[in-house]
mmCIF file of C-alpha atoms and ligand atoms in Angstrom:
data_model
loop_
_atom_site.group_PDB
_atom_site.id
_atom_site.type_symbol
_atom_site.label_atom_id
_atom_site.label_comp_id
_atom_site.label_asym_id
_atom_site.label_seq_id
_atom_site.Cartn_x
_atom_site.Cartn_y
_atom_site.Cartn_z
ATOM 1 C CA MET A 1 88.092 93.207 20.710
ATOM 2 C CA ASN A 2 88.023 96.938 20.125
ATOM 3 C CA LYS A 3 88.730 98.787 23.391
ATOM 4 C CA LYS A 4 87.965 102.224 22.056
ATOM 5 C CA PRO A 5 84.322 102.415 23.251
ATOM 6 C CA PHE A 6 85.480 101.565 26.762
ATOM 7 C CA VAL A 7 88.142 104.247 26.709
ATOM 8 C CA ILE A 8 85.614 106.815 25.548
ATOM 9 C CA PHE A 9 83.105 105.666 28.140
ATOM 10 C CA GLY A 10 85.825 105.951 30.793
ATOM 11 C CA LEU A 11 86.629 109.493 29.750
ATOM 12 C CA VAL A 12 82.977 110.518 29.803
ATOM 13 C CA LEU A 13 82.647 108.976 33.250
ATOM 14 C CA VAL A 14 85.621 110.952 34.548
ATOM 15 C CA LEU A 15 84.093 114.114 33.111
ATOM 16 C CA LEU A 16 80.741 113.467 34.793
ATOM 17 C CA VAL A 17 81.993 112.262 38.135
ATOM 18 C CA VAL A 18 85.075 114.387 38.702
ATOM 19 C CA VAL A 19 85.348 117.403 36.426
ATOM 20 C CA ILE A 20 81.794 118.744 36.515
ATOM 21 C CA PRO A 21 81.270 118.568 40.302
ATOM 22 C CA PHE A 22 84.738 120.055 40.792
ATOM 23 C CA TRP A 23 83.857 122.902 38.451
ATOM 24 C CA ALA A 24 80.472 123.483 40.074
ATOM 25 C CA PHE A 25 81.984 123.477 43.531
ATOM 26 C CA HIS A 26 84.771 125.898 42.740
ATOM 27 C CA ARG A 27 82.888 128.173 40.370
ATOM 28 C CA ASP A 28 82.191 130.830 43.018
ATOM 29 C CA GLY A 29 85.679 130.625 44.476
ATOM 30 C CA ASP A 30 86.101 129.329 47.985
ATOM 31 C CA VAL A 31 84.189 132.122 49.653
ATOM 32 C CA ALA A 32 80.812 131.016 50.990
ATOM 33 C CA ASP A 33 77.944 133.298 50.015
ATOM 34 C CA ASN A 34 76.523 133.368 53.583
ATOM 35 C CA GLU A 35 72.984 132.773 52.311
ATOM 36 C CA GLY A 36 70.840 131.920 55.329
ATOM 37 C CA VAL A 37 73.876 131.564 57.594
ATOM 38 C CA PRO A 38 73.683 133.281 60.980
ATOM 39 C CA PRO A 39 76.474 135.870 61.302
ATOM 40 C CA GLU A 40 78.253 134.016 64.097
ATOM 41 C CA ASN A 41 78.805 131.079 61.759
ATOM 42 C CA THR A 42 80.603 133.035 59.062
ATOM 43 C CA PRO A 43 84.393 133.348 58.999
ATOM 44 C CA GLY A 44 83.915 137.020 58.132
ATOM 45 C CA LYS A 45 82.627 137.942 61.564
ATOM 46 C CA GLN A 46 85.824 137.074 63.414
ATOM 47 C CA LEU A 47 87.952 138.509 60.651
ATOM 48 C CA PHE A 48 85.975 141.735 60.923
ATOM 49 C CA GLN A 49 86.398 141.860 64.692
ATOM 50 C CA THR A 50 90.142 141.391 64.368
ATOM 51 C CA ASN A 51 90.838 143.678 61.413
ATOM 52 C CA CYS A 52 88.133 146.330 61.414
ATOM 53 C CA GLY A 53 86.444 146.415 64.817
ATOM 54 C CA ASN A 54 88.961 148.771 66.447
ATOM 55 C CA CYS A 55 87.927 151.518 64.055
ATOM 56 C CA HIS A 56 84.377 150.625 63.031
ATOM 57 C CA THR A 57 81.095 149.945 64.766
ATOM 58 C CA LEU A 58 79.116 147.100 63.183
ATOM 59 C CA TYR A 59 76.199 145.714 65.142
ATOM 60 C CA ALA A 60 76.353 142.199 63.666
ATOM 61 C CA ALA A 61 80.011 141.876 64.660
ATOM 62 C CA GLY A 62 79.465 143.417 68.098
ATOM 63 C CA THR A 63 82.201 146.002 67.566
ATOM 64 C CA ASP A 64 82.097 149.624 68.692
ATOM 65 C CA GLY A 65 85.149 151.293 67.167
ATOM 66 C CA ASP A 66 84.645 154.989 66.545
ATOM 67 C CA TYR A 67 87.700 156.127 64.588
ATOM 68 C CA GLY A 68 85.996 155.334 61.261
ATOM 69 C CA PRO A 69 82.324 155.707 60.338
ATOM 70 C CA ASN A 70 79.652 153.438 61.835
ATOM 71 C CA LEU A 71 79.290 150.904 59.018
ATOM 72 C CA ASP A 72 75.644 150.090 59.745
ATOM 73 C CA GLN A 73 74.722 153.718 59.133
ATOM 74 C CA LYS A 74 77.261 154.289 56.392
ATOM 75 C CA LEU A 75 76.513 151.233 54.256
ATOM 76 C CA SER A 76 72.893 150.303 54.890
ATOM 77 C CA PRO A 77 71.030 152.987 56.870
ATOM 78 C CA ALA A 78 67.616 151.500 56.060
ATOM 79 C CA GLY A 79 68.356 148.127 57.699
ATOM 80 C CA ALA A 80 70.059 144.937 56.540
ATOM 81 C CA PRO A 81 69.800 144.472 52.762
ATOM 82 C CA THR A 82 67.327 141.861 51.576
ATOM 83 C CA ASP A 83 67.965 141.491 47.860
ATOM 84 C CA LYS A 84 71.010 140.264 46.000
ATOM 85 C CA THR A 85 71.553 143.527 44.139
ATOM 86 C CA ALA A 86 71.790 145.523 47.359
ATOM 87 C CA ILE A 87 74.115 142.942 48.914
ATOM 88 C CA GLU A 88 76.382 142.973 45.854
ATOM 89 C CA GLY A 89 76.394 146.770 45.910
ATOM 90 C CA ILE A 90 77.582 146.921 49.511
ATOM 91 C CA LYS A 91 80.147 144.208 48.880
ATOM 92 C CA THR A 92 81.595 146.230 46.008
ATOM 93 C CA GLN A 93 81.719 149.368 48.148
ATOM 94 C CA VAL A 94 83.585 147.517 50.901
ATOM 95 C CA MET A 95 86.014 145.864 48.458
ATOM 96 C CA THR A 96 86.711 149.241 46.869
ATOM 97 C CA ALA A 97 87.400 150.798 50.274
ATOM 98 C CA LEU A 98 89.757 147.937 51.145
ATOM 99 C CA GLU A 99 91.571 148.029 47.807
ATOM 100 C CA GLU A 100 91.848 151.784 47.417
ATOM 101 C CA GLY A 101 91.534 153.072 50.966
ATOM 102 C CA ALA A 102 89.149 155.889 51.869
ATOM 103 C CA ASP A 103 89.876 159.542 52.415
ATOM 104 C CA SER A 104 86.775 161.662 51.954
ATOM 105 C CA PRO A 105 87.370 165.394 52.433
ATOM 106 C CA ASP A 106 84.348 165.702 54.754
ATOM 107 C CA VAL A 107 85.332 162.834 57.081
ATOM 108 C CA PRO A 108 88.040 163.195 59.730
ATOM 109 C CA GLY A 109 90.683 160.466 59.533
ATOM 110 C CA ARG A 110 91.437 158.199 56.619
ATOM 111 C CA MET A 111 91.611 154.500 55.960
ATOM 112 C CA PRO A 112 94.735 153.157 54.289
ATOM 113 C CA ALA A 113 94.428 150.769 51.335
ATOM 114 C CA GLY A 114 95.202 147.084 51.773
ATOM 115 C CA ILE A 115 94.457 146.538 55.489
ATOM 116 C CA VAL A 116 93.363 143.106 54.292
ATOM 117 C CA THR A 117 93.569 141.567 50.819
ATOM 118 C CA GLY A 118 92.572 138.453 48.864
ATOM 119 C CA THR A 119 90.296 135.869 50.433
ATOM 120 C CA VAL A 120 90.316 137.598 53.815
ATOM 121 C CA ALA A 121 89.060 140.827 52.223
ATOM 122 C CA GLU A 122 86.377 138.863 50.348
ATOM 123 C CA GLU A 123 85.176 137.055 53.461
ATOM 124 C CA ILE A 124 84.932 140.326 55.363
ATOM 125 C CA ALA A 125 83.184 142.164 52.504
ATOM 126 C CA ASN A 126 80.761 139.259 52.178
ATOM 127 C CA PHE A 127 79.968 139.331 55.874
ATOM 128 C CA VAL A 128 79.548 143.106 55.995
ATOM 129 C CA ALA A 129 77.387 143.101 52.857
ATOM 130 C CA HIS A 130 74.899 140.652 54.381
ATOM 131 C CA TYR A 131 74.682 142.116 57.865
ATOM 132 C CA ALA A 132 75.351 145.861 57.697
ATOM 133 C CA GLY A 133 72.321 147.718 59.011
ATOM 134 C CA GLU A 134 71.090 144.907 61.254
ATOM 135 C CA GLY A 135 71.405 146.879 64.465
HETATM 136 C C1 LIG B 201 92.771 152.430 61.416
HETATM 137 C C2 LIG B 201 91.349 152.509 61.462
HETATM 138 C C3 LIG B 201 90.557 151.712 60.440
HETATM 139 C C4 LIG B 201 90.581 150.364 60.239
HETATM 140 C C5 LIG B 201 91.419 149.317 60.956
HETATM 141 C C6 LIG B 201 89.586 150.097 59.233
HETATM 142 N N1 LIG B 201 88.995 151.262 58.822
HETATM 143 FE FE1 LIG B 201 87.525 151.448 57.452
HETATM 144 N N2 LIG B 201 87.598 153.458 57.623
HETATM 145 C C7 LIG B 201 88.385 154.165 58.520
HETATM 146 C C8 LIG B 201 88.148 155.581 58.351
HETATM 147 C C9 LIG B 201 88.792 156.706 59.143
HETATM 148 C C10 LIG B 201 87.192 155.708 57.317
HETATM 149 C C11 LIG B 201 86.629 156.998 56.731
HETATM 150 C C12 LIG B 201 87.569 157.445 55.658
HETATM 151 C C13 LIG B 201 87.019 158.573 54.858
HETATM 152 O O1 LIG B 201 85.923 158.413 54.295
HETATM 153 O O2 LIG B 201 87.684 159.605 54.802
HETATM 154 C C14 LIG B 201 86.867 154.353 56.892
HETATM 155 C C15 LIG B 201 85.939 154.064 55.907
HETATM 156 C C16 LIG B 201 85.502 152.798 55.607
HETATM 157 C C17 LIG B 201 84.426 152.481 54.683
HETATM 158 C C18 LIG B 201 83.576 153.482 53.918
HETATM 159 C C19 LIG B 201 84.195 153.737 52.591
HETATM 160 C C20 LIG B 201 83.280 154.598 51.754
HETATM 161 O O3 LIG B 201 82.606 154.040 50.904
HETATM 162 O O4 LIG B 201 83.263 155.817 51.970
HETATM 163 C C21 LIG B 201 84.308 151.146 54.666
HETATM 164 C C22 LIG B 201 83.316 150.336 53.828
HETATM 165 C C23 LIG B 201 85.304 150.602 55.557
HETATM 166 N N3 LIG B 201 86.016 151.637 56.113
HETATM 167 C C24 LIG B 201 85.474 149.261 55.797
HETATM 168 C C25 LIG B 201 86.478 148.740 56.601
HETATM 169 C C26 LIG B 201 86.723 147.330 56.768
HETATM 170 C C27 LIG B 201 85.876 146.237 56.158
HETATM 171 C C28 LIG B 201 87.794 147.212 57.590
HETATM 172 C C29 LIG B 201 88.491 145.964 58.041
HETATM 173 C C30 LIG B 201 89.138 145.178 57.036
HETATM 174 C C31 LIG B 201 88.223 148.549 57.938
HETATM 175 N N4 LIG B 201 87.404 149.442 57.316
HETATM 176 C C32 LIG B 201 89.277 148.833 58.776
HETATM 177 C C33 LIG B 201 89.257 153.610 59.430
HETATM 178 C C34 LIG B 201 89.580 152.274 59.540
#
């Protein structure tokens, strides 16, 4: 008997059952998008408190640092963002600040680049992007 159809069927099965779900699951990286998640349930909140809270006030994280700018006012003065474009915009601004540091001429003090990097930076930026302006 010819086994070829079974081999092909087996391969298709592996593709459907293993490869596609794996791809779908990992497509967005391992960082949750926080959609509909209360701030206290996101890993970003604690990471923010630990790494950013000494210098920055952010209502959603309950921090009141005042060395750097108040991030509610700085990033989303009109209240927490509601659409994806605004959220992505804030996330990019935070990632840029973390990657490049910040040293505006009109702001006292500066923020060094690379306080956090990689997944930790992404989690924090994700958290900030969803909840900045909530206070
Ligand atoms: C040592 C204090 C300090 C720490 C810790 C710190 N920052 Fe800052 N941050 C600053 C200062 C000071 C500024 C203002 C710099 C400037 O604009 O000249 C700033 C600016 C920013 C800005 C505004 C950048 C812009 O677009 O102008 C963002 C966003 C930011 N910080 C996010 C964070 C996040 C997120 C963390 C935690 C990972 C963090 N910061 C940790 C001091 C700090």
